[in-house]
Amino acid sequence: QLVESGGGLVQAGASLRLACHTPPDTFSFSAHHMGWFRQALGEERLFVAGISWIGDPIYAGTTDKRRFTISRDVASNNLYLEMNNLNPEDTAVYFCAASVLGGTRAPTSAQDYIYWGQGTQVTVGS
């Protein structure tokens, strides 16, 4: 139901904008908390950033907010992750996810998200 795009192979210092989309008649991003996670090879899936259903962003403590920005376009039902000045440590599969939890703060745990995309690979060369 969620489809990510925008990944690729880039050199260190480059930028990428990941996108996540689902048809509005599936569910609306404005009614769900949304999140971005990443999973490096052999590692666990880690929270990167989330945005609540009311549009408030939240970032993991390990996320460099100077380089990563989460946003959404409610009209088109798109979720974005802008990533700047990428480095090899950012290499991972990036997943978007949707939560059905209540409250006004996007959750940061993967177990609180029930809808997942297939992921998009980001590879950063040195």
N, CA, C and O atoms as a printed pandas DataFrame, in Angstrom:
     atom_number atom_name residue_name chain_id  residue_number  x_coord  y_coord  z_coord
0              1         N          GLN        A               1    0.814   -1.202    0.000
1              2        CA          GLN        A               1    0.000    0.000    0.000
2              3         C          GLN        A               1    0.852    1.258    0.000
3              4         O          GLN        A               1    0.441    2.282   -0.546
4              5         N          LEU        A               2    2.029    1.196    0.602
5              6        CA          LEU        A               2    2.954    2.312    0.623
6              7         C          LEU        A               2    4.078    2.022   -0.361
7              8         O          LEU        A               2    4.648    0.931   -0.366
8              9         N          VAL        A               3    4.384    2.998   -1.183
9             10        CA          VAL        A               3    5.414    2.812   -2.203
10            11         C          VAL        A               3    6.456    3.905   -2.056
11            12         O          VAL        A               3    6.151    5.088   -2.202
12            13         N          GLU        A               4    7.697    3.502   -1.765
13            14        CA          GLU        A               4    8.789    4.452   -1.651
14            15         C          GLU        A               4    9.491    4.599   -3.004
15            16         O          GLU        A               4    9.467    3.702   -3.846
16            17         N          SER        A               5   10.106    5.751   -3.173
17            18        CA          SER        A               5   10.909    6.000   -4.364
18            19         C          SER        A               5   11.960    7.042   -4.018
19            20         O          SER        A               5   11.907    7.677   -2.964
20            21         N          GLY        A               6   12.914    7.205   -4.922
21            22        CA          GLY        A               6   13.898    8.251   -4.748
22            23         C          GLY        A               6   15.265    7.798   -4.292
23            24         O          GLY        A               6   16.194    8.603   -4.228
24            25         N          GLY        A               7   15.407    6.522   -3.971
25            26        CA          GLY        A               7   16.713    6.033   -3.568
26            27         C          GLY        A               7   17.651    5.921   -4.745
27            28         O          GLY        A               7   17.258    6.145   -5.890
28            29         N          GLY        A               8   18.899    5.570   -4.460
29            30        CA          GLY        A               8   19.871    5.412   -5.528
30            31         C          GLY        A               8   21.277    5.342   -5.011
31            32         O          GLY        A               8   21.524    5.305   -3.805
32            33         N          LEU        A               9   22.205    5.325   -5.959
33            34        CA          LEU        A               9   23.633    5.309   -5.648
34            35         C          LEU        A               9   24.185    6.705   -5.879
35            36         O          LEU        A               9   24.110    7.238   -6.986
36            37         N          VAL        A              10   24.740    7.293   -4.826
37            38        CA          VAL        A              10   25.269    8.649   -4.920
38            39         C          VAL        A              10   26.633    8.704   -4.250
39            40         O          VAL        A              10   27.029    7.787   -3.530
40            41         N          GLN        A              11   27.332    9.781   -4.497
41            42        CA          GLN        A              11   28.616   10.004   -3.849
42            43         C          GLN        A              11   28.427   10.801   -2.574
43            44         O          GLN        A              11   27.433   11.508   -2.405
44            45         N          ALA        A              12   29.375   10.680   -1.697
45            46        CA          ALA        A              12   29.336   11.428   -0.437
46            47         C          ALA        A              12   29.168   12.915   -0.722
47            48         O          ALA        A              12   29.798   13.467   -1.624
48            49         N          GLY        A              13   28.309   13.546    0.063
49            50        CA          GLY        A              13   28.045   14.963   -0.108
50            51         C          GLY        A              13   26.820   15.270   -0.941
51            52         O          GLY        A              13   26.357   16.409   -0.982
52            53         N          ALA        A              14   26.289   14.244   -1.611
53            54        CA          ALA        A              14   25.122   14.440   -2.463
54            55         C          ALA        A              14   23.846   14.516   -1.636
55            56         O          ALA        A              14   23.859   14.291   -0.426
56            57         N          SER        A              15   22.757   14.835   -2.301
57            58        CA          SER        A              15   21.439   14.917   -1.670
58            59         C          SER        A              15   20.462   13.992   -2.384
59            60         O          SER        A              15   20.582   13.735   -3.582
60            61         N          LEU        A              16   19.506   13.506   -1.628
61            62        CA          LEU        A              16   18.416   12.728   -2.185
62            63         C          LEU        A              16   17.120   13.129   -1.496
63            64         O          LEU        A              16   17.120   13.523   -0.330
64            65         N          ARG        A              17   16.036   13.028   -2.216
65            66        CA          ARG        A              17   14.728   13.203   -1.600
66            67         C          ARG        A              17   13.931   11.927   -1.817
67            68         O          ARG        A              17   13.582   11.574   -2.944
68            69         N          LEU        A              18   13.655   11.256   -0.731
69            70        CA          LEU        A              18   12.839   10.054   -0.794
70            71         C          LEU        A              18   11.369   10.445   -0.729
71            72         O          LEU        A              18   10.994   11.410   -0.063
72            73         N          ALA        A              19   10.553    9.680   -1.431
73            74        CA          ALA        A              19    9.120    9.917   -1.424
74            75         C          ALA        A              19    8.395    8.628   -1.083
75            76         O          ALA        A              19    8.882    7.531   -1.358
76            77         N          CYS        A              20    7.240    8.775   -0.489
77            78        CA          CYS        A              20    6.393    7.643   -0.128
78            79         C          CYS        A              20    4.961    8.028   -0.481
79            80         O          CYS        A              20    4.487    9.105   -0.119
80            81         N          HIS        A              21    4.290    7.148   -1.181
81            82        CA          HIS        A              21    2.952    7.480   -1.660
82            83         C          HIS        A              21    2.011    6.301   -1.480
83            84         O          HIS        A              21    2.411    5.140   -1.570
84            85         N          THR        A              22    0.781    6.620   -1.229
85            86        CA          THR        A              22   -0.291    5.638   -1.311
86            87         C          THR        A              22   -1.512    6.345   -1.879
87            88         O          THR        A              22   -1.697    7.533   -1.615
88            89         N          PRO        A              23   -2.337    5.672   -2.637
89            90        CA          PRO        A              23   -3.528    6.333   -3.172
90            91         C          PRO        A              23   -4.402    6.866   -2.046
91            92         O          PRO        A              23   -4.602    6.176   -1.046
92            93         N          PRO        A              24   -4.922    8.068   -2.185
93            94        CA          PRO        A              24   -5.740    8.665   -1.119
94            95         C          PRO        A              24   -6.942    7.822   -0.727
95            96         O          PRO        A              24   -7.400    7.902    0.413
96            97         N          ASP        A              25   -7.462    7.016   -1.645
97            98        CA          ASP        A              25   -8.610    6.200   -1.283
98            99         C          ASP        A              25   -8.198    4.972   -0.476
99           100         O          ASP        A              25   -9.054    4.212   -0.024
100          101         N          THR        A              26   -6.883    4.772   -0.291
101          102        CA          THR        A              26   -6.401    3.695    0.594
102          103         C          THR        A              26   -6.469    4.189    2.026
103          104         O          THR        A              26   -7.216    3.638    2.835
104          105         N          PHE        A              27   -5.721    5.196    2.344
105          106        CA          PHE        A              27   -5.868    5.932    3.597
106          107         C          PHE        A              27   -5.157    7.261    3.432
107          108         O          PHE        A              27   -4.292    7.416    2.570
108          109         N          SER        A              28   -5.525    8.200    4.254
109          110        CA          SER        A              28   -4.989    9.547    4.134
110          111         C          SER        A              28   -3.831    9.752    5.103
111          112         O          SER        A              28   -3.920    9.398    6.279
112          113         N          PHE        A              29   -2.753   10.324    4.600
113          114        CA          PHE        A              29   -1.615   10.622    5.466
114          115         C          PHE        A              29   -1.985   11.645    6.533
115          116         O          PHE        A              29   -1.343   11.711    7.582
116          117         N          SER        A              30   -3.007   12.436    6.272
117          118        CA          SER        A              30   -3.401   13.452    7.246
118          119         C          SER        A              30   -4.137   12.848    8.430
119          120         O          SER        A              30   -4.400   13.541    9.412
120          121         N          ALA        A              31   -4.471   11.570    8.352
121          122        CA          ALA        A              31   -5.195   10.915    9.444
122          123         C          ALA        A              31   -4.327    9.903   10.177
123          124         O          ALA        A              31   -4.803    9.228   11.090
124          125         N          HIS        A              32   -3.046    9.788    9.787
125          126        CA          HIS        A              32   -2.161    8.803   10.402
126          127         C          HIS        A              32   -0.803    9.421   10.717
127          128         O          HIS        A              32   -0.326   10.318   10.021
128          129         N          HIS        A              33   -0.207    8.921   11.767
129          130        CA          HIS        A              33    1.206    9.232   11.995
130          131         C          HIS        A              33    2.017    8.468   10.947
131          132         O          HIS        A              33    1.737    7.304   10.661
132          133         N          MET        A              34    3.012    9.127   10.386
133          134        CA          MET        A              34    3.862    8.520    9.375
134          135         C          MET        A              34    5.317    8.562    9.825
135          136         O          MET        A              34    5.721    9.466   10.557
136          137         N          GLY        A              35    6.093    7.591    9.390
137          138        CA          GLY        A              35    7.488    7.565    9.808
138          139         C          GLY        A              35    8.413    7.058    8.720
139          140         O          GLY        A              35    7.995    6.360    7.796
140          141         N          TRP        A              36    9.671    7.424    8.848
141          142        CA          TRP        A              36   10.751    6.898    8.016
142          143         C          TRP        A              36   11.693    6.102    8.921
143          144         O          TRP        A              36   12.071    6.545   10.006
144          145         N          PHE        A              37   12.050    4.934    8.445
145          146        CA          PHE        A              37   13.008    4.075    9.127
146          147         C          PHE        A              37   14.097    3.692    8.136
147          148         O          PHE        A              37   13.911    3.788    6.923
148          149         N          ARG        A              38   15.214    3.266    8.657
149          150        CA          ARG        A              38   16.247    2.753    7.776
150          151         C          ARG        A              38   16.877    1.516    8.395
151          152         O          ARG        A              38   16.926    1.347    9.613
152          153         N          GLN        A              39   17.356    0.661    7.503
153          154        CA          GLN        A              39   17.951   -0.597    7.947
154          155         C          GLN        A              39   19.186   -0.879    7.112
155          156         O          GLN        A              39   19.100   -1.161    5.917
156          157         N          ALA        A              40   20.326   -0.798    7.758
157          158        CA          ALA        A              40   21.580   -1.145    7.107
158          159         C          ALA        A              40   21.735   -2.661    7.094
159          160         O          ALA        A              40   21.111   -3.366    7.887
160          161         N          LEU        A              41   22.564   -3.149    6.195
161          162        CA          LEU        A              41   22.757   -4.585    6.045
162          163         C          LEU        A              41   23.225   -5.210    7.358
163          164         O          LEU        A              41   24.239   -4.805    7.927
164          165         N          GLY        A              42   22.472   -6.199    7.825
165          166        CA          GLY        A              42   22.830   -6.891    9.049
166          167         C          GLY        A              42   22.481   -6.157   10.325
167          168         O          GLY        A              42   22.817   -6.611   11.419
168          169         N          GLU        A              43   21.808   -5.024   10.192
169          170        CA          GLU        A              43   21.458   -4.224   11.367
170          171         C          GLU        A              43   19.947   -4.226   11.582
171          172         O          GLU        A              43   19.185   -4.676   10.726
172          173         N          GLU        A              44   19.534   -3.724   12.721
173          174        CA          GLU        A              44   18.103   -3.614   12.989
174          175         C          GLU        A              44   17.529   -2.388   12.286
175          176         O          GLU        A              44   18.256   -1.478   11.887
176          177         N          ARG        A              45   16.222   -2.391   12.150
177          178        CA          ARG        A              45   15.538   -1.262   11.539
178          179         C          ARG        A              45   15.419   -0.136   12.558
179          180         O          ARG        A              45   14.931   -0.343   13.669
180          181         N          LEU        A              46   15.865    1.048   12.177
181          182        CA          LEU        A              46   15.943    2.172   13.102
182          183         C          LEU        A              46   15.066    3.329   12.645
183          184         O          LEU        A              46   14.948    3.615   11.454
184          185         N          PHE        A              47   14.463    3.974   13.612
185          186        CA          PHE        A              47   13.645    5.157   13.364
186          187         C          PHE        A              47   14.546    6.306   12.933
187          188         O          PHE        A              47   15.601    6.543   13.522
188          189         N          VAL        A              48   14.108    7.020   11.888
189          190        CA          VAL        A              48   14.835    8.202   11.425
190          191         C          VAL        A              48   14.052    9.465   11.764
191          192         O          VAL        A              48   14.572   10.388   12.391
192          193         N          ALA        A              49   12.793    9.486   11.337
193          194        CA          ALA        A              49   11.962   10.666   11.551
194          195         C          ALA        A              49   10.508   10.282   11.400
195          196         O          ALA        A              49   10.177    9.299   10.736
196          197         N          GLY        A              50    9.639   11.067   12.023
197          198        CA          GLY        A              50    8.217   10.838   11.901
198          199         C          GLY        A              50    7.481   12.154   11.827
199          200         O          GLY        A              50    8.021   13.212   12.149
200          201         N          ILE        A              51    6.241   12.066   11.396
201          202        CA          ILE        A              51    5.403   13.262   11.352
202          203         C          ILE        A              51    4.005   12.859   11.791
203          204         O          ILE        A              51    3.430   11.898   11.281
204          205         N          SER        A              52    3.473   13.606   12.740
205          206        CA          SER        A              52    2.176   13.248   13.290
206          207         C          SER        A              52    1.059   13.563   12.304
207          208         O          SER        A              52    1.271   14.220   11.285
208          209         N          TRP        A              53   -0.141   13.075   12.635
209          210        CA          TRP        A              53   -1.252   13.316   11.729
210          211         C          TRP        A              53   -1.601   14.798   11.652
211          212         O          TRP        A              53   -2.246   15.235   10.700
212          213         N          ILE        A              54   -1.177   15.575   12.654
213          214        CA          ILE        A              54   -1.419   17.011   12.599
214          215         C          ILE        A              54   -0.215   17.752   12.016
215          216         O          ILE        A              54   -0.211   18.982   11.953
216          217         N          GLY        A              55    0.798   17.009   11.592
217          218        CA          GLY        A              55    1.894   17.631   10.869
218          219         C          GLY        A              55    3.113   18.000   11.679
219          220         O          GLY        A              55    3.992   18.694   11.168
220          221         N          ASP        A              56    3.202   17.568   12.914
221          222        CA          ASP        A              56    4.368   17.886   13.735
222          223         C          ASP        A              56    5.479   16.853   13.518
223          224         O          ASP        A              56    5.249   15.655   13.686
224          225         N          PRO        A              57    6.671   17.304   13.149
225          226        CA          PRO        A              57    7.765   16.361   12.921
226          227         C          PRO        A              57    8.463   15.959   14.215
227          228         O          PRO        A              57    8.437   16.689   15.205
228          229         N          ILE        A              58    9.075   14.806   14.187
229          230        CA          ILE        A              58    9.905   14.338   15.285
230          231         C          ILE        A              58   11.067   13.566   14.678
231          232         O          ILE        A              58   10.902   12.843   13.695
232          233         N          TYR        A              59   12.229   13.725   15.267
233          234        CA          TYR        A              59   13.427   13.079   14.742
234          235         C          TYR        A              59   14.058   12.208   15.817
235          236         O          TYR        A              59   13.970   12.495   17.011
236          237         N          ALA        A              60   14.697   11.133   15.360
237          238        CA          ALA        A              60   15.449   10.310   16.289
238          239         C          ALA        A              60   16.612   11.133   16.849
239          240         O          ALA        A              60   17.113   12.051   16.200
240          241         N          GLY        A              61   17.024   10.785   18.061
241          242        CA          GLY        A              61   18.150   11.489   18.652
242          243         C          GLY        A              61   19.424   11.333   17.835
243          244         O          GLY        A              61   20.321   12.174   17.905
244          245         N          THR        A              62   19.500   10.260   17.064
245          246        CA          THR        A              62   20.682   10.000   16.244
246          247         C          THR        A              62   20.574   10.610   14.855
247          248         O          THR        A              62   21.522   10.543   14.072
248          249         N          THR        A              63   19.431   11.202   14.544
249          250        CA          THR        A              63   19.253   11.806   13.223
250          251         C          THR        A              63   19.794   13.233   13.218
251          252         O          THR        A              63   19.468   14.034   14.094
252          253         N          ASP        A              64   20.609   13.534   12.240
253          254        CA          ASP        A              64   21.165   14.884   12.115
254          255         C          ASP        A              64   20.116   15.774   11.467
255          256         O          ASP        A              64   19.915   15.730   10.254
256          257         N          LYS        A              65   19.449   16.581   12.285
257          258        CA          LYS        A              65   18.367   17.423   11.772
258          259         C          LYS        A              65   18.881   18.498   10.812
259          260         O          LYS        A              65   18.100   19.104   10.077
260          261         N          ARG        A              66   20.194   18.733   10.821
261          262        CA          ARG        A              66   20.739   19.690    9.852
262          263         C          ARG        A              66   20.756   19.078    8.463
263          264         O          ARG        A              66   20.825   19.806    7.473
264          265         N          ARG        A              67   20.694   17.741    8.368
265          266        CA          ARG        A              67   20.794   17.082    7.070
266          267         C          ARG        A              67   19.502   16.394    6.640
267          268         O          ARG        A              67   19.282   16.206    5.444
268          269         N          PHE        A              68   18.641   16.012    7.587
269          270        CA          PHE        A              68   17.437   15.264    7.276
270          271         C          PHE        A              68   16.201   16.093    7.616
271          272         O          PHE        A              68   16.118   16.685    8.692
272          273         N          THR        A              69   15.255   16.131    6.702
273          274        CA          THR        A              69   14.003   16.849    6.916
274          275         C          THR        A              69   12.839   15.993    6.440
275          276         O          THR        A              69   12.810   15.546    5.293
276          277         N          ILE        A              70   11.883   15.772    7.332
277          278        CA          ILE        A              70   10.680   15.046    6.953
278          279         C          ILE        A              70    9.582   16.050    6.652
279          280         O          ILE        A              70    9.465   17.078    7.319
280          281         N          SER        A              71    8.787   15.746    5.654
281          282        CA          SER        A              71    7.663   16.609    5.305
282          283         C          SER        A              71    6.595   15.772    4.620
283          284         O          SER        A              71    6.808   14.598    4.317
284          285         N          ARG        A              72    5.472   16.376    4.384
285          286        CA          ARG        A              72    4.394   15.662    3.700
286          287         C          ARG        A              72    3.584   16.651    2.871
287          288         O          ARG        A              72    3.565   17.854    3.131
288          289         N          ASP        A              73    2.924   16.101    1.875
289          290        CA          ASP        A              73    1.976   16.867    1.063
290          291         C          ASP        A              73    0.643   16.147    1.197
291          292         O          ASP        A              73    0.426   15.095    0.596
292          293         N          VAL        A              74   -0.231   16.720    1.981
293          294        CA          VAL        A              74   -1.499   16.061    2.262
294          295         C          VAL        A              74   -2.354   15.963    0.999
295          296         O          VAL        A              74   -3.044   14.967    0.781
296          297         N          ALA        A              75   -2.300   16.990    0.184
297          298        CA          ALA        A              75   -3.156   17.008   -1.008
298          299         C          ALA        A              75   -2.842   15.839   -1.941
299          300         O          ALA        A              75   -3.739   15.243   -2.537
300          301         N          SER        A              76   -1.544   15.521   -2.057
301          302        CA          SER        A              76   -1.158   14.439   -2.963
302          303         C          SER        A              76   -0.887   13.128   -2.234
303          304         O          SER        A              76   -0.579   12.109   -2.853
304          305         N          ASN        A              77   -1.005   13.170   -0.922
305          306        CA          ASN        A              77   -0.752   11.967   -0.104
306          307         C          ASN        A              77    0.662   11.441   -0.288
307          308         O          ASN        A              77    0.882   10.249   -0.503
308          309         N          ASN        A              78    1.610   12.358   -0.197
309          310        CA          ASN        A              78    3.013   12.019   -0.306
310          311         C          ASN        A              78    3.755   12.382    0.975
311          312         O          ASN        A              78    3.491   13.411    1.597
312          313         N          LEU        A              79    4.672   11.530    1.348
313          314        CA          LEU        A              79    5.567   11.743    2.483
314          315         C          LEU        A              79    6.966   11.844    1.917
315          316         O          LEU        A              79    7.327   11.106    1.000
316          317         N          TYR        A              80    7.756   12.757    2.462
317          318        CA          TYR        A              80    9.103   12.968    1.932
318          319         C          TYR        A              80   10.153   12.895    3.036
319          320         O          TYR        A              80    9.879   13.166    4.205
320          321         N          LEU        A              81   11.351   12.523    2.631
321          322        CA          LEU        A              81   12.513   12.631    3.500
322          323         C          LEU        A              81   13.629   13.252    2.671
323          324         O          LEU        A              81   14.193   12.616    1.781
324          325         N          GLU        A              82   13.931   14.496    2.980
325          326        CA          GLU        A              82   15.011   15.195    2.312
326          327         C          GLU        A              82   16.300   14.879    3.046
327          328         O          GLU        A              82   16.388   15.044    4.262
328          329         N          MET        A              83   17.303   14.421    2.301
329          330        CA          MET        A              83   18.576   14.046    2.912
330          331         C          MET        A              83   19.701   14.772    2.196
331          332         O          MET        A              83   19.874   14.625    0.987
332          333         N          ASN        A              84   20.460   15.551    2.942
333          334        CA          ASN        A              84   21.536   16.353    2.370
334          335         C          ASN        A              84   22.887   15.916    2.925
335          336         O          ASN        A              84   22.980   15.297    3.985
336          337         N          ASN        A              85   23.921   16.256    2.179
337          338        CA          ASN        A              85   25.284   15.955    2.600
338          339         C          ASN        A              85   25.414   14.500    3.065
339          340         O          ASN        A              85   25.897   14.219    4.162
340          341         N          LEU        A              86   24.977   13.609    2.217
341          342        CA          LEU        A              86   24.977   12.194    2.576
342          343         C          LEU        A              86   26.386   11.670    2.762
343          344         O          LEU        A              86   27.323   12.126    2.107
344          345         N          ASN        A              87   26.529   10.714    3.656
345          346        CA          ASN        A              87   27.813   10.063    3.875
346          347         C          ASN        A              87   27.616    8.542    3.861
347          348         O          ASN        A              87   26.484    8.068    3.957
348          349         N          PRO        A              88   28.692    7.783    3.743
349          350        CA          PRO        A              88   28.547    6.324    3.624
350          351         C          PRO        A              88   27.764    5.677    4.759
351          352         O          PRO        A              88   27.153    4.625    4.572
352          353         N          GLU        A              89   27.780    6.298    5.931
353          354        CA          GLU        A              89   27.033    5.736    7.064
354          355         C          GLU        A              89   25.525    5.825    6.869
355          356         O          GLU        A              89   24.769    5.188    7.602
356          357         N          ASP        A              90   25.085    6.599    5.903
357          358        CA          ASP        A              90   23.654    6.695    5.589
358          359         C          ASP        A              90   23.186    5.579    4.673
359          360         O          ASP        A              90   21.993    5.472    4.389
360          361         N          THR        A              91   24.100    4.754    4.210
361          362        CA          THR        A              91   23.737    3.644    3.334
362          363         C          THR        A              91   22.817    2.673    4.065
363          364         O          THR        A              91   23.159    2.160    5.130
364          365         N          ALA        A              92   21.642    2.428    3.480
365          366        CA          ALA        A              92   20.641    1.568    4.107
366          367         C          ALA        A              92   19.448    1.445    3.168
367          368         O          ALA        A              92   19.342    2.160    2.172
368          369         N          VAL        A              93   18.568    0.535    3.506
369          370        CA          VAL        A              93   17.244    0.522    2.883
370          371         C          VAL        A              93   16.355    1.419    3.736
371          372         O          VAL        A              93   16.303    1.277    4.958
372          373         N          TYR        A              94   15.668    2.330    3.090
373          374        CA          TYR        A              94   14.804    3.275    3.784
374          375         C          TYR        A              94   13.350    2.877    3.561
375          376         O          TYR        A              94   12.915    2.644    2.434
376          377         N          PHE        A              95   12.614    2.806    4.664
377          378        CA          PHE        A              95   11.220    2.393    4.650
378          379         C          PHE        A              95   10.325    3.517    5.157
379          380         O          PHE        A              95   10.684    4.233    6.092
380          381         N          CYS        A              96    9.166    3.667    4.537
381          382        CA          CYS        A              96    8.149    4.510    5.147
382          383         C          CYS        A              96    7.099    3.607    5.779
383          384         O          CYS        A              96    6.922    2.457    5.377
384          385         N          ALA        A              97    6.414    4.142    6.763
385          386        CA          ALA        A              97    5.458    3.353    7.511
386          387         C          ALA        A              97    4.354    4.244    8.052
387          388         O          ALA        A              97    4.530    5.449    8.237
388          389         N          ALA        A              98    3.216    3.619    8.300
389          390        CA          ALA        A              98    2.063    4.340    8.839
390          391         C          ALA        A              98    1.591    3.678   10.126
391          392         O          ALA        A              98    1.583    2.454   10.254
392          393         N          SER        A              99    1.204    4.508   11.058
393          394        CA          SER        A              99    0.726    4.032   12.348
394          395         C          SER        A              99   -0.756    4.350   12.499
395          396         O          SER        A              99   -1.253    5.333   11.950
396          397         N          VAL        A             100   -1.447    3.512   13.245
397          398        CA          VAL        A             100   -2.854    3.789   13.540
398          399         C          VAL        A             100   -3.043    4.169   15.006
399          400         O          VAL        A             100   -4.170    4.231   15.497
400          401         N          LEU        A             101   -1.939    4.421   15.699
401          402        CA          LEU        A             101   -2.037    4.843   17.085
402          403         C          LEU        A             101   -2.662    6.225   17.184
403          404         O          LEU        A             101   -2.598    7.019   16.245
404          405         N          GLY        A             102   -3.262    6.501   18.327
405          406        CA          GLY        A             102   -3.829    7.812   18.580
406          407         C          GLY        A             102   -2.780    8.757   19.114
407          408         O          GLY        A             102   -1.581    8.485   19.046
408          409         N          GLY        A             103   -3.246    9.872   19.647
409          410        CA          GLY        A             103   -2.324   10.858   20.182
410          411         C          GLY        A             103   -1.866   11.840   19.136
411          412         O          GLY        A             103   -2.239   11.746   17.966
412          413         N          THR        A             104   -1.057   12.777   19.564
413          414        CA          THR        A             104   -0.621   13.850   18.676
414          415         C          THR        A             104    0.865   13.794   18.371
415          416         O          THR        A             104    1.414   14.723   17.780
416          417         N          ARG        A             105    1.515   12.719   18.768
417          418        CA          ARG        A             105    2.945   12.585   18.543
418          419         C          ARG        A             105    3.215   11.294   17.788
419          420         O          ARG        A             105    2.745   10.228   18.183
420          421         N          ALA        A             106    3.975   11.391   16.699
421          422        CA          ALA        A             106    4.293   10.189   15.928
422          423         C          ALA        A             106    5.151    9.254   16.771
423          424         O          ALA        A             106    6.097    9.705   17.417
424          425         N          PRO        A             107    4.841    7.975   16.776
425          426        CA          PRO        A             107    5.655    7.028   17.538
426          427         C          PRO        A             107    7.030    6.845   16.920
427          428         O          PRO        A             107    7.237    7.118   15.737
428          429         N          THR        A             108    7.963    6.379   17.733
429          430        CA          THR        A             108    9.337    6.192   17.267
430          431         C          THR        A             108    9.749    4.727   17.214
431          432         O          THR        A             108   10.868    4.411   16.810
432          433         N          SER        A             109    8.861    3.842   17.615
433          434        CA          SER        A             109    9.173    2.421   17.610
434          435         C          SER        A             109    8.547    1.751   16.404
435          436         O          SER        A             109    7.391    2.007   16.069
436          437         N          ALA        A             110    9.319    0.888   15.752
437          438        CA          ALA        A             110    8.827    0.204   14.563
438          439         C          ALA        A             110    7.591   -0.641   14.868
439          440         O          ALA        A             110    6.729   -0.821   14.008
440          441         N          GLN        A             111    7.510   -1.150   16.077
441          442        CA          GLN        A             111    6.379   -2.017   16.410
442          443         C          GLN        A             111    5.071   -1.258   16.473
443          444         O          GLN        A             111    4.006   -1.875   16.498
444          445         N          ASP        A             112    5.122    0.057   16.501
445          446        CA          ASP        A             112    3.912    0.872   16.543
446          447         C          ASP        A             112    3.414    1.255   15.155
447          448         O          ASP        A             112    2.432    1.986   15.024
448          449         N          TYR        A             113    4.083    0.767   14.130
449          450        CA          TYR        A             113    3.668    1.027   12.753
450          451         C          TYR        A             113    3.192   -0.277   12.133
451          452         O          TYR        A             113    3.843   -1.312   12.279
452          453         N          ILE        A             114    2.064   -0.230   11.445
453          454        CA          ILE        A             114    1.515   -1.485   10.920
454          455         C          ILE        A             114    1.532   -1.569    9.406
455          456         O          ILE        A             114    1.447   -2.665    8.851
456          457         N          TYR        A             115    1.638   -0.443    8.732
457          458        CA          TYR        A             115    1.707   -0.464    7.280
458          459         C          TYR        A             115    3.123   -0.059    6.863
459          460         O          TYR        A             115    3.662    0.943    7.334
460          461         N          TRP        A             116    3.703   -0.846    5.982
461          462        CA          TRP        A             116    5.087   -0.622    5.564
462          463         C          TRP        A             116    5.209   -0.670    4.056
463          464         O          TRP        A             116    4.499   -1.415    3.381
464          465         N          GLY        A             117    6.116    0.134    3.541
465          466        CA          GLY        A             117    6.479    0.028    2.145
466          467         C          GLY        A             117    7.537   -1.043    1.961
467          468         O          GLY        A             117    7.992   -1.666    2.920
468          469         N          GLN        A             118    7.914   -1.243    0.719
469          470        CA          GLN        A             118    8.889   -2.291    0.398
470          471         C          GLN        A             118   10.329   -1.804    0.587
471          472         O          GLN        A             118   11.266   -2.602    0.589
472          473         N          GLY        A             119   10.490   -0.517    0.742
473          474        CA          GLY        A             119   11.810    0.047    0.966
474          475         C          GLY        A             119   12.473    0.520   -0.311
475          476         O          GLY        A             119   12.188    0.021   -1.399
476          477         N          THR        A             120   13.359    1.486   -0.161
477          478        CA          THR        A             120   14.152    1.975   -1.279
478          479         C          THR        A             120   15.614    2.036   -0.836
479          480         O          THR        A             120   15.920    2.540    0.245
480          481         N          GLN        A             121   16.497    1.528   -1.661
481          482        CA          GLN        A             121   17.906    1.432   -1.304
482          483         C          GLN        A             121   18.613    2.761   -1.529
483          484         O          GLN        A             121   18.503    3.374   -2.591
484          485         N          VAL        A             122   19.335    3.184   -0.515
485          486        CA          VAL        A             122   20.215    4.347   -0.624
486          487         C          VAL        A             122   21.643    3.864   -0.384
487          488         O          VAL        A             122   21.948    3.301    0.667
488          489         N          THR        A             123   22.501    4.087   -1.353
489          490        CA          THR        A             123   23.897    3.702   -1.238
490          491         C          THR        A             123   24.758    4.931   -1.469
491          492         O          THR        A             123   24.647    5.596   -2.499
492          493         N          VAL        A             124   25.614    5.225   -0.505
493          494        CA          VAL        A             124   26.464    6.405   -0.576
494          495         C          VAL        A             124   27.909    5.957   -0.665
495          496         O          VAL        A             124   28.430    5.317    0.248
496          497         N          GLY        A             125   28.549    6.296   -1.764
497          498        CA          GLY        A             125   29.946    5.961   -1.946
498          499         C          GLY        A             125   30.848    7.014   -1.330
499          500         O          GLY        A             125   30.469    8.177   -1.189
500          501         N          SER        A             126   32.045    6.587   -0.968
501          502        CA          SER        A             126   32.978    7.525   -0.346
502          503         C          SER        A             126   33.793    8.280   -1.382
503          504         O          SER        A             126   34.628    9.111   -1.024
